[in-house]
Amino acid sequence: MSLPVIKPQNLSEKQTEMMRLIAEIMEIRKRGEQPLAYIRTYGCQQNVADSEKIKGMLEVSGFSFTDTPDDADFILFNTCAVREHAEDRVFGNVGALKNLKRRHPQILIALCGCMMEQKHIADRIYSSFPFVGLVFGTHSLHHFPELLYRALVDGRRVFERGNDDQMLYEGFPVHRDGAFKGWLPIMYGCNNFCTYCIVPYVRGRERSREKDVILKEARQMIESGCKDITLLGQNVNSYGKTLETPLSFARLLQEIDEIGGDYWLRFMTSHPKDCSKELIDTIACGTHISKHLHLPFQSGSDRILKAMNRHYDRKKYLETIAYAKEKIEGLSLTSDIIVGFPGETYEDFKETLSLIREVEFTSLFTFIFSPRKGTPAEKFDDPVSAEEKGKWFQELLEVQEEIAAKRCASMVGQQERVLIEGVKEKTGELNARTSGNIIVELQGDRSLVGSFQNVKITKARNWILKGELI
Ligand code: SAH
Ligand code: SF4
Ligand code: F3S
């Protein structure tokens, strides 16, 4: 099924002009000293990728970056709305900025991202946090320079929530945080409306970037030394449906795989309802594609999957997993799970436990259901107490720990290619990751950070492996 075609638009000349004007103003205000921005990102990699665009625009506007809020001229929190806990953290940390603003009244404090697309949140910020001078949502990224300019010059508070959720913008300058690990968005938004999820409301409708733009960016990343590229989308399997010439995700993956060079290619997230055999075959045959599939199943109970509006059942999910295990040698599987969805009984929960025992995931991202304002599940009857849900959650963690430990133990003695990602401050050991996304710690020189190495796995401690260089 294809969707209405969405043609991209470029960042306008007006925004470029605004960035030039901001640079001029800040040069005068700072008397030639470079202005500094402090950016803090909450939530998923989509937000990380958005922050890299915001940083790109700030860089063109003359800013450099600091890790110390006290040194900053501009502070921005890019927020996440996916669970209540995520929102509470933001409110707590914004509240803590009140004193900083008192000490440095010239600082501009701003909030953006998914939380800010919700009217009740923006209203609360407006009334309870008067020291916040700029607020904008995910649909306003393409005129961030203009908003920043207004907030800097007018001296009035600027609040903007967009409704441009069917538009797609290109041509952003991007400041990539990682030297050898990079995020590459291939699509934005989501059309799935899982009943618990706020994402479609704060990120808008699904829209895919054009293949040539993605390939160009991937090439640039590889040429500049990126070793680990993650393609991003809320449901990458649905890629290509808003393009003039629709294209499957598997085809896109093949084309990026064919660029050539020394890199790993990953993607997030796949929705089980459209995880095709074509995609699994592509992973199996790929040269650079990680043997890793993150396939969130959320619940093992068909009754709950239906209430979640997930459009697959346990049987279909397990068939997909069986096909993937058969085709992809050394496959590592990960997933997301929600515990305590409204109406879930202990019997339903036991189906989730039996599914994780059957599949044997490498690792899991587990969440207790959090009601989100405006989603259907917010209104569902939810008779199970928080305490009871907490017990189920604990039980899930224990079962998964046992599975992960067993899986990791089975890798001892094997040889693995890993990407060295950093140095552990406490022990001085190197931190690395396998293609299947499993952490390996080993002794070695810090000059190896950013390179691929072959290691022998010597020990397993729960879900972390110990290894040595070969
Ligand atoms: N698009 C991705 C997931 C994005 S949100 C996908 O479909 O897989 C990441 C995870 O957060 C989800 O997979 C889900 O497990 C969890 N999540 C989303 N909304 C939630 C809520 N209201 N309460 C608890 N967990 C939630
Ligand atoms: Fe949320 Fe479902 Fe869309 Fe994922 S697929 S972002 S869980 S609505
Ligand atoms: Fe959070 Fe928005 Fe991502 S709600 S999980 S940052 S898409």
Short mmCIF file of C-alpha atoms and ligand atoms in Angstrom, two decimals:
data_model
loop_
_atom_site.label_atom_id
_atom_site.label_comp_id
_atom_site.label_asym_id
_atom_site.label_seq_id
_atom_site.Cartn_x
_atom_site.Cartn_y
_atom_site.Cartn_z
CA MET A 1 0.00 0.00 0.00
CA SER A 2 1.49 3.35 -0.97
CA LEU A 3 0.67 6.63 0.76
CA PRO A 4 0.12 10.13 -0.71
CA VAL A 5 3.40 11.39 -2.20
CA ILE A 6 5.30 13.86 0.00
CA LYS A 7 7.87 16.01 -1.79
CA PRO A 8 10.74 17.39 0.27
CA GLN A 9 11.38 21.10 0.62
CA ASN A 10 14.70 22.72 1.32
CA LEU A 11 15.56 24.82 4.33
CA SER A 12 14.62 28.29 3.11
CA GLU A 13 17.00 31.14 2.30
CA LYS A 14 15.30 33.10 5.03
CA GLN A 15 16.66 30.61 7.59
CA THR A 16 20.17 30.93 6.16
CA GLU A 17 19.87 34.70 6.47
CA MET A 18 18.68 34.31 10.06
CA MET A 19 21.72 32.22 10.95
CA ARG A 20 23.96 34.95 9.53
CA LEU A 21 22.14 37.60 11.56
CA ILE A 22 22.38 35.55 14.78
CA ALA A 23 26.13 35.20 14.25
CA GLU A 24 26.39 39.01 13.89
CA ILE A 25 24.31 39.74 16.98
CA MET A 26 26.19 37.25 19.11
CA GLU A 27 29.54 38.59 17.95
CA ILE A 28 28.55 42.05 19.16
CA ARG A 29 27.02 40.78 22.42
CA LYS A 30 30.02 38.62 23.22
CA ARG A 31 32.51 41.25 22.01
CA GLY A 32 34.15 38.81 19.61
CA GLU A 33 34.21 35.84 22.00
CA GLN A 34 32.56 32.70 20.61
CA PRO A 35 29.04 32.11 22.02
CA LEU A 36 28.46 28.73 23.65
CA ALA A 37 25.47 26.38 23.58
CA TYR A 38 24.64 23.56 25.96
CA ILE A 39 22.37 20.92 24.37
CA ARG A 40 20.87 18.05 26.34
CA THR A 41 18.99 15.33 24.51
CA TYR A 42 16.41 12.97 26.05
CA GLY A 43 14.67 10.02 24.39
CA CYS A 44 15.43 7.99 21.32
CA GLN A 45 17.90 8.29 18.44
CA GLN A 46 15.40 10.31 16.42
CA ASN A 47 15.86 13.02 19.00
CA VAL A 48 19.64 12.57 18.93
CA ALA A 49 19.52 13.02 15.14
CA ASP A 50 17.34 16.15 15.53
CA SER A 51 19.81 17.56 18.04
CA GLU A 52 22.59 17.04 15.50
CA LYS A 53 20.63 19.23 13.06
CA ILE A 54 20.02 21.88 15.71
CA LYS A 55 23.72 21.84 16.55
CA GLY A 56 24.49 22.15 12.84
CA MET A 57 22.31 25.27 12.62
CA LEU A 58 23.86 26.69 15.79
CA GLU A 59 27.35 26.10 14.41
CA VAL A 60 26.48 28.03 11.25
CA SER A 61 25.12 30.76 13.56
CA GLY A 62 28.56 31.10 15.15
CA PHE A 63 28.07 28.92 18.24
CA SER A 64 30.38 26.36 19.72
CA PHE A 65 29.37 23.80 22.37
CA THR A 66 29.98 23.29 26.08
CA ASP A 67 29.20 20.52 28.58
CA THR A 68 28.79 23.03 31.40
CA PRO A 69 25.41 24.83 31.56
CA ASP A 70 26.98 27.62 33.63
CA ASP A 71 29.26 28.59 30.73
CA ALA A 72 26.48 28.63 28.13
CA ASP A 73 24.76 31.55 26.40
CA PHE A 74 22.07 29.22 25.10
CA ILE A 75 20.66 26.15 26.87
CA LEU A 76 18.39 23.74 25.05
CA PHE A 77 16.69 20.54 26.27
CA ASN A 78 15.41 18.32 23.47
CA THR A 79 12.67 16.37 25.22
CA CYS A 80 10.94 12.98 25.02
CA ALA A 81 7.27 12.24 25.74
CA VAL A 82 7.19 8.47 25.46
CA ARG A 83 6.65 7.73 29.17
CA GLU A 84 5.71 9.78 32.20
CA HIS A 85 9.10 9.15 33.78
CA ALA A 86 10.83 10.77 30.77
CA GLU A 87 8.64 13.86 31.15
CA ASP A 88 9.16 14.06 34.92
CA ARG A 89 12.92 14.08 34.43
CA VAL A 90 12.63 17.01 32.05
CA PHE A 91 10.41 18.99 34.43
CA GLY A 92 12.84 18.32 37.30
CA ASN A 93 15.87 19.38 35.29
CA VAL A 94 14.19 22.48 33.86
CA GLY A 95 13.16 23.53 37.38
CA ALA A 96 16.80 23.29 38.42
CA LEU A 97 17.70 25.93 35.79
CA LYS A 98 15.79 28.64 37.64
CA ASN A 99 18.77 29.53 39.82
CA LEU A 100 21.13 29.49 36.88
CA LYS A 101 18.93 32.01 35.07
CA ARG A 102 18.97 34.16 38.21
CA ARG A 103 22.77 34.07 38.29
CA HIS A 104 23.11 34.65 34.52
CA PRO A 105 20.01 36.55 33.35
CA GLN A 106 21.38 36.89 29.81
CA ILE A 107 21.17 33.10 29.19
CA LEU A 108 18.43 32.01 26.81
CA ILE A 109 16.76 28.80 28.02
CA ALA A 110 14.87 26.76 25.44
CA LEU A 111 12.90 23.51 25.25
CA CYS A 112 12.08 21.53 22.12
CA GLY A 113 11.20 18.05 20.94
CA CYS A 114 8.33 15.62 21.41
CA MET A 115 7.02 16.89 24.76
CA MET A 116 6.61 20.38 23.35
CA GLU A 117 4.22 19.18 20.63
CA GLN A 118 1.65 18.53 23.38
CA LYS A 119 -0.44 21.57 24.15
CA HIS A 120 -0.91 20.80 27.84
CA ILE A 121 2.86 20.57 28.30
CA ALA A 122 3.66 23.80 26.41
CA ASP A 123 0.93 25.54 28.47
CA ARG A 124 2.42 24.26 31.70
CA ILE A 125 5.89 25.47 30.70
CA TYR A 126 4.42 28.85 29.79
CA SER A 127 2.70 29.35 33.11
CA SER A 128 5.05 27.60 35.57
CA PHE A 129 8.52 28.22 34.11
CA PRO A 130 8.67 31.92 33.17
CA PHE A 131 12.44 31.77 32.76
CA VAL A 132 12.05 29.54 29.67
CA GLY A 133 12.30 31.92 26.72
CA LEU A 134 11.88 29.63 23.70
CA VAL A 135 9.72 26.55 23.13
CA PHE A 136 9.26 24.71 19.84
CA GLY A 137 8.05 21.27 18.78
CA THR A 138 9.37 18.64 16.38
CA HIS A 139 7.55 20.21 13.42
CA SER A 140 9.33 23.54 13.79
CA LEU A 141 12.91 22.40 13.25
CA HIS A 142 13.04 23.92 9.75
CA HIS A 143 12.58 27.41 11.10
CA PHE A 144 14.59 27.11 14.28
CA PRO A 145 16.99 29.91 13.18
CA GLU A 146 14.07 32.32 12.84
CA LEU A 147 12.64 31.33 16.24
CA LEU A 148 16.03 31.68 17.90
CA TYR A 149 16.53 35.08 16.28
CA ARG A 150 13.16 36.30 17.57
CA ALA A 151 13.84 35.02 21.09
CA LEU A 152 17.27 36.70 21.12
CA VAL A 153 16.19 40.03 19.64
CA ASP A 154 12.58 40.68 20.67
CA GLY A 155 13.10 39.95 24.33
CA ARG A 156 9.67 38.27 24.34
CA ARG A 157 9.00 34.60 24.97
CA VAL A 158 8.62 32.59 21.76
CA PHE A 159 6.32 29.53 21.85
CA GLU A 160 5.62 27.52 18.74
CA ARG A 161 3.96 24.17 18.12
CA GLY A 162 3.74 23.28 14.46
CA ASN A 163 1.13 21.41 12.51
CA ASP A 164 3.46 20.77 9.60
CA ASP A 165 3.36 17.07 10.23
CA GLN A 166 3.00 16.19 6.54
CA MET A 167 6.05 18.14 5.38
CA LEU A 168 9.58 16.94 4.94
CA TYR A 169 12.58 19.27 4.98
CA GLU A 170 16.08 18.72 3.67
CA GLY A 171 19.26 20.74 3.53
CA PHE A 172 19.99 21.05 7.26
CA PRO A 173 23.58 21.52 8.29
CA VAL A 174 24.41 18.58 10.60
CA HIS A 175 26.91 18.55 13.45
CA ARG A 176 27.63 14.85 14.05
CA ASP A 177 28.48 14.01 17.65
CA GLY A 178 30.30 10.74 17.07
CA ALA A 179 33.49 10.39 15.04
CA PHE A 180 32.83 6.78 14.03
CA LYS A 181 29.19 6.08 14.99
CA GLY A 182 26.44 7.92 13.19
CA TRP A 183 22.66 8.19 12.89
CA LEU A 184 20.98 8.47 9.54
CA PRO A 185 17.22 9.18 9.54
CA ILE A 186 15.52 7.60 6.54
CA MET A 187 11.96 8.54 7.47
CA TYR A 188 10.01 10.59 9.97
CA GLY A 189 6.72 10.11 11.80
CA CYS A 190 4.50 7.10 12.27
CA ASN A 191 1.09 6.00 11.00
CA ASN A 192 0.59 3.00 13.23
CA PHE A 193 -1.15 4.44 16.25
CA CYS A 194 -0.41 1.66 18.69
CA THR A 195 -2.97 2.43 21.39
CA TYR A 196 -0.40 3.16 24.13
CA CYS A 197 1.94 5.34 22.07
CA ILE A 198 2.30 9.12 21.90
CA VAL A 199 4.81 9.14 19.02
CA PRO A 200 2.34 9.52 16.09
CA TYR A 201 0.80 12.55 17.86
CA VAL A 202 4.09 14.33 18.45
CA ARG A 203 6.00 13.29 15.32
CA GLY A 204 3.22 13.44 12.74
CA ARG A 205 2.53 11.28 9.71
CA GLU A 206 4.97 8.86 8.16
CA ARG A 207 7.15 10.40 5.44
CA SER A 208 10.23 8.95 3.76
CA ARG A 209 13.36 10.73 2.62
CA GLU A 210 14.38 10.28 -0.99
CA LYS A 211 16.78 7.46 -1.73
CA ASP A 212 19.42 9.67 -3.38
CA VAL A 213 19.61 12.02 -0.39
CA ILE A 214 20.06 9.06 1.96
CA LEU A 215 22.71 7.46 -0.25
CA LYS A 216 24.61 10.74 -0.50
CA GLU A 217 24.61 11.15 3.28
CA ALA A 218 25.65 7.52 3.80
CA ARG A 219 28.56 7.99 1.37
CA GLN A 220 29.67 11.15 3.16
CA MET A 221 29.54 9.35 6.50
CA ILE A 222 31.60 6.42 5.24
CA GLU A 223 34.14 8.72 3.57
CA SER A 224 34.57 10.69 6.78
CA GLY A 225 35.40 7.53 8.73
CA CYS A 226 32.05 6.48 10.16
CA LYS A 227 32.21 2.78 11.04
CA ASP A 228 28.76 2.16 12.43
CA ILE A 229 25.74 3.66 10.67
CA THR A 230 22.25 3.24 12.11
CA LEU A 231 19.33 3.97 9.79
CA LEU A 232 16.49 5.50 11.77
CA GLY A 233 12.72 5.42 11.52
CA GLN A 234 9.82 4.51 13.79
CA ASN A 235 9.01 1.68 11.42
CA VAL A 236 11.74 1.32 8.81
CA ASN A 237 9.96 -1.63 7.17
CA SER A 238 7.40 0.80 5.91
CA TYR A 239 10.08 2.94 4.19
CA GLY A 240 9.39 4.30 0.73
CA LYS A 241 5.61 4.52 0.72
CA THR A 242 5.45 8.32 0.38
CA LEU A 243 8.03 8.47 -2.44
CA GLU A 244 7.11 9.30 -6.01
CA THR A 245 8.66 5.95 -6.96
CA PRO A 246 7.98 3.68 -3.99
CA LEU A 247 10.93 1.58 -2.87
CA SER A 248 11.17 -1.16 -0.27
CA PHE A 249 13.36 -0.84 2.79
CA ALA A 250 15.20 -4.02 1.79
CA ARG A 251 16.18 -2.40 -1.55
CA LEU A 252 17.40 0.74 0.19
CA LEU A 253 19.46 -1.38 2.57
CA GLN A 254 21.00 -3.27 -0.34
CA GLU A 255 22.00 -0.02 -2.02
CA ILE A 256 23.68 1.33 1.12
CA ASP A 257 25.37 -2.04 1.60
CA GLU A 258 26.76 -1.78 -1.93
CA ILE A 259 28.47 1.60 -1.36
CA GLY A 260 31.53 -0.31 -0.15
CA GLY A 261 34.14 0.46 2.51
CA ASP A 262 34.65 -0.71 6.06
CA TYR A 263 31.46 -0.10 8.04
CA TRP A 264 28.55 -1.76 9.79
CA LEU A 265 25.02 -0.96 8.85
CA ARG A 266 22.19 -1.19 11.39
CA PHE A 267 18.60 -0.01 11.52
CA MET A 268 15.89 0.79 14.06
CA THR A 269 13.05 0.06 14.43
CA SER A 270 11.38 -2.80 12.59
CA HIS A 271 7.69 -3.41 13.12
CA PRO A 272 6.89 -7.15 13.16
CA LYS A 273 3.73 -6.61 11.10
CA ASP A 274 5.79 -5.64 8.05
CA CYS A 275 9.07 -7.48 8.62
CA SER A 276 9.34 -9.15 5.20
CA LYS A 277 11.23 -12.24 4.06
CA GLU A 278 12.92 -9.92 1.53
CA LEU A 279 14.37 -7.92 4.44
CA ILE A 280 15.57 -11.01 6.27
CA ASP A 281 17.17 -12.37 3.09
CA THR A 282 18.88 -9.00 2.59
CA ILE A 283 20.39 -9.12 6.09
CA ALA A 284 21.49 -12.71 5.49
CA CYS A 285 23.26 -11.83 2.21
CA GLY A 286 24.59 -8.39 3.20
CA THR A 287 28.28 -7.58 3.41
CA HIS A 288 28.06 -4.72 5.90
CA ILE A 289 24.63 -5.33 7.44
CA SER A 290 24.79 -6.30 11.13
CA LYS A 291 23.43 -9.70 11.98
CA HIS A 292 21.15 -8.03 14.43
CA LEU A 293 17.39 -7.62 14.39
CA HIS A 294 15.59 -5.38 16.88
CA LEU A 295 12.00 -6.56 16.56
CA PRO A 296 9.78 -5.22 19.36
CA PHE A 297 6.93 -7.63 20.13
CA GLN A 298 5.54 -5.71 23.19
CA SER A 299 3.45 -8.63 24.48
CA GLY A 300 3.26 -12.39 24.04
CA SER A 301 -0.53 -12.46 24.45
CA ASP A 302 -2.74 -12.20 21.37
CA ARG A 303 -5.50 -10.56 23.37
CA ILE A 304 -3.14 -7.78 24.49
CA LEU A 305 -1.54 -7.40 21.06
CA LYS A 306 -5.01 -6.77 19.67
CA ALA A 307 -5.77 -4.18 22.34
CA MET A 308 -2.44 -2.54 21.50
CA ASN A 309 -3.43 -2.35 17.80
CA ARG A 310 -0.23 -4.07 16.74
CA HIS A 311 -1.62 -6.00 13.72
CA TYR A 312 0.27 -9.27 14.26
CA ASP A 313 -0.19 -12.16 16.59
CA ARG A 314 2.17 -14.37 18.53
CA LYS A 315 2.14 -17.03 15.80
CA LYS A 316 3.12 -14.57 13.05
CA TYR A 317 5.85 -13.08 15.23
CA LEU A 318 7.33 -16.49 16.01
CA GLU A 319 7.20 -17.47 12.33
CA THR A 320 9.18 -14.36 11.41
CA ILE A 321 11.73 -15.14 14.13
CA ALA A 322 12.03 -18.76 12.99
CA TYR A 323 12.65 -17.66 9.39
CA ALA A 324 15.25 -15.09 10.52
CA LYS A 325 17.07 -17.63 12.71
CA GLU A 326 17.14 -20.14 9.89
CA LYS A 327 18.50 -17.67 7.32
CA ILE A 328 20.88 -15.47 9.34
CA GLU A 329 23.82 -17.21 10.87
CA GLY A 330 24.84 -15.84 14.28
CA LEU A 331 21.70 -13.68 14.47
CA SER A 332 21.30 -11.54 17.58
CA LEU A 333 17.73 -10.64 18.49
CA THR A 334 16.55 -7.80 20.72
CA SER A 335 13.09 -6.47 21.53
CA ASP A 336 10.92 -4.02 23.46
CA ILE A 337 8.29 -5.19 25.92
CA ILE A 338 5.54 -3.40 27.80
CA VAL A 339 4.50 -4.89 31.14
CA GLY A 340 1.14 -4.07 32.72
CA PHE A 341 -0.79 -2.85 29.67
CA PRO A 342 -4.38 -2.04 30.77
CA GLY A 343 -6.36 -5.24 31.16
CA GLU A 344 -3.28 -7.49 31.11
CA THR A 345 -3.66 -10.41 33.51
CA TYR A 346 -0.94 -12.57 35.01
CA GLU A 347 -1.96 -15.25 32.46
CA ASP A 348 -1.25 -12.77 29.61
CA PHE A 349 2.03 -11.82 31.21
CA LYS A 350 3.04 -15.49 31.40
CA GLU A 351 2.65 -15.61 27.61
CA THR A 352 5.25 -12.84 27.37
CA LEU A 353 7.57 -14.85 29.61
CA SER A 354 7.11 -17.99 27.53
CA LEU A 355 7.83 -16.03 24.34
CA ILE A 356 11.12 -14.66 25.62
CA ARG A 357 12.11 -18.16 26.78
CA GLU A 358 11.32 -19.51 23.34
CA VAL A 359 13.14 -16.83 21.32
CA GLU A 360 16.16 -16.29 23.63
CA PHE A 361 16.81 -12.61 22.97
CA THR A 362 20.29 -11.17 23.47
CA SER A 363 18.83 -8.25 25.38
CA LEU A 364 15.51 -6.55 26.03
CA PHE A 365 14.23 -3.04 26.61
CA THR A 366 11.45 -3.46 29.15
CA PHE A 367 8.94 -0.84 30.23
CA ILE A 368 6.02 -0.64 32.59
CA PHE A 369 2.96 0.78 30.83
CA SER A 370 2.69 4.53 31.25
CA PRO A 371 -0.64 6.19 30.30
CA ARG A 372 -0.13 8.96 27.72
CA LYS A 373 -2.59 11.81 27.46
CA GLY A 374 -4.69 11.66 24.29
CA THR A 375 -3.91 8.03 23.42
CA PRO A 376 -6.72 5.42 23.42
CA ALA A 377 -5.05 3.27 26.13
CA GLU A 378 -5.14 6.19 28.56
CA LYS A 379 -8.88 5.53 28.87
CA PHE A 380 -8.71 1.71 29.07
CA ASP A 381 -9.63 0.06 32.37
CA ASP A 382 -6.45 -0.64 34.27
CA PRO A 383 -7.32 -2.64 37.40
CA VAL A 384 -3.86 -4.09 38.22
CA SER A 385 -1.97 -2.15 40.91
CA ALA A 386 1.40 -0.52 40.29
CA GLU A 387 2.86 -2.78 42.97
CA GLU A 388 1.66 -5.92 41.20
CA LYS A 389 3.01 -4.67 37.86
CA GLY A 390 6.33 -4.00 39.57
CA LYS A 391 6.47 -7.66 40.66
CA TRP A 392 5.79 -8.91 37.13
CA PHE A 393 8.43 -6.54 35.81
CA GLN A 394 10.96 -7.95 38.28
CA GLU A 395 10.08 -11.48 37.27
CA LEU A 396 10.62 -10.58 33.62
CA LEU A 397 14.04 -9.12 34.36
CA GLU A 398 15.08 -12.26 36.23
CA VAL A 399 14.01 -14.57 33.43
CA GLN A 400 15.78 -12.43 30.82
CA GLU A 401 18.95 -12.24 32.90
CA GLU A 402 19.11 -16.00 32.98
CA ILE A 403 18.57 -16.20 29.19
CA ALA A 404 21.12 -13.49 28.39
CA ALA A 405 23.69 -15.08 30.71
CA LYS A 406 23.20 -18.44 29.01
CA ARG A 407 23.48 -16.88 25.54
CA CYS A 408 26.61 -14.95 26.44
CA ALA A 409 28.19 -18.00 28.11
CA SER A 410 27.69 -19.93 24.88
CA MET A 411 29.91 -17.38 23.10
CA VAL A 412 32.99 -18.06 25.26
CA GLY A 413 35.83 -19.37 23.12
CA GLN A 414 34.40 -17.82 19.93
CA GLN A 415 36.17 -15.28 17.78
CA GLU A 416 34.27 -12.01 17.16
CA ARG A 417 34.88 -8.88 15.14
CA VAL A 418 34.20 -5.87 17.36
CA LEU A 419 34.17 -2.11 17.04
CA ILE A 420 36.17 -0.47 19.84
CA GLU A 421 33.92 2.32 21.11
CA GLY A 422 35.71 3.87 24.08
CA VAL A 423 37.63 3.48 27.31
CA LYS A 424 35.99 2.55 30.63
CA GLU A 425 36.96 5.33 33.01
CA LYS A 426 37.01 3.13 36.13
CA THR A 427 39.10 0.22 34.91
CA GLY A 428 40.90 1.61 31.87
CA GLU A 429 39.55 -1.32 29.83
CA LEU A 430 38.38 -0.84 26.25
CA ASN A 431 34.63 -0.98 25.56
CA ALA A 432 33.63 -2.68 22.37
CA ARG A 433 30.51 -3.98 20.65
CA THR A 434 29.89 -6.97 18.42
CA SER A 435 27.93 -6.76 15.20
CA GLY A 436 25.06 -8.31 17.18
CA ASN A 437 25.22 -5.34 19.59
CA ILE A 438 26.71 -7.27 22.55
CA ILE A 439 29.18 -5.41 24.79
CA VAL A 440 32.72 -6.79 25.06
CA GLU A 441 35.33 -5.46 27.47
CA LEU A 442 39.01 -6.03 26.83
CA GLN A 443 42.53 -4.82 27.59
CA GLY A 444 44.20 -2.70 24.92
CA ASP A 445 45.59 0.64 23.95
CA ARG A 446 43.21 3.60 23.77
CA SER A 447 44.54 4.40 20.29
CA LEU A 448 42.36 1.49 19.09
CA VAL A 449 39.15 3.43 19.80
CA GLY A 450 37.19 3.76 16.56
CA SER A 451 38.73 0.70 14.90
CA PHE A 452 37.48 -2.81 14.16
CA GLN A 453 39.42 -5.58 15.90
CA ASN A 454 39.20 -9.33 16.16
CA VAL A 455 38.87 -10.63 19.70
CA LYS A 456 38.55 -13.97 21.37
CA ILE A 457 35.75 -14.15 23.94
CA THR A 458 37.26 -15.37 27.20
CA LYS A 459 34.52 -14.90 29.79
CA ALA A 460 30.85 -14.00 30.16
CA ARG A 461 29.38 -12.00 33.01
CA ASN A 462 25.60 -11.84 32.67
CA TRP A 463 25.10 -10.01 29.38
CA ILE A 464 28.61 -8.55 29.14
CA LEU A 465 31.49 -10.41 27.54
CA LYS A 466 35.20 -10.24 28.33
CA GLY A 467 37.63 -10.72 25.49
CA GLU A 468 41.21 -10.39 24.37
CA LEU A 469 42.73 -9.05 21.18
CA ILE A 470 43.86 -11.64 18.69
N1 SAH B 1 8.57 2.76 16.83
C1 SAH B 1 9.12 1.87 17.72
C2 SAH B 1 9.09 2.25 19.17
C3 SAH B 1 9.15 3.63 19.61
S1 SAH B 1 8.88 3.88 21.33
C4 SAH B 1 8.41 0.56 17.57
O1 SAH B 1 7.28 0.50 17.15
O2 SAH B 1 8.95 -0.43 17.97
C5 SAH B 1 10.00 2.73 22.08
C6 SAH B 1 9.34 1.75 22.99
O3 SAH B 1 8.78 2.42 24.09
C7 SAH B 1 8.20 0.97 22.40
O4 SAH B 1 8.61 -0.11 21.63
C8 SAH B 1 7.44 0.53 23.62
O5 SAH B 1 7.93 -0.69 24.11
C9 SAH B 1 7.76 1.63 24.62
N2 SAH B 1 6.58 2.48 24.87
C10 SAH B 1 5.96 3.30 24.01
N3 SAH B 1 4.90 3.91 24.60
C11 SAH B 1 4.86 3.45 25.87
C12 SAH B 1 4.00 3.69 26.98
N4 SAH B 1 2.97 4.51 26.88
N5 SAH B 1 4.26 3.05 28.13
C13 SAH B 1 5.31 2.21 28.24
N6 SAH B 1 6.14 1.94 27.23
C14 SAH B 1 5.93 2.54 26.05
FE1 SF4 B 2 4.62 4.09 18.58
FE2 SF4 B 2 3.63 1.95 17.42
FE3 SF4 B 2 4.49 3.98 15.93
FE4 SF4 B 2 6.24 2.47 17.25
S1 SF4 B 2 4.91 1.77 15.60
S2 SF4 B 2 6.20 4.70 17.15
S3 SF4 B 2 5.14 1.95 19.11
S4 SF4 B 2 2.76 3.99 17.31
FE1 F3S B 3 10.67 9.99 22.85
FE2 F3S B 3 9.97 11.34 20.72
FE3 F3S B 3 11.68 9.35 20.52
S1 F3S B 3 8.61 10.68 22.33
S2 F3S B 3 11.08 7.96 22.14
S3 F3S B 3 12.03 11.21 21.63
S4 F3S B 3 10.16 9.98 19.01
#
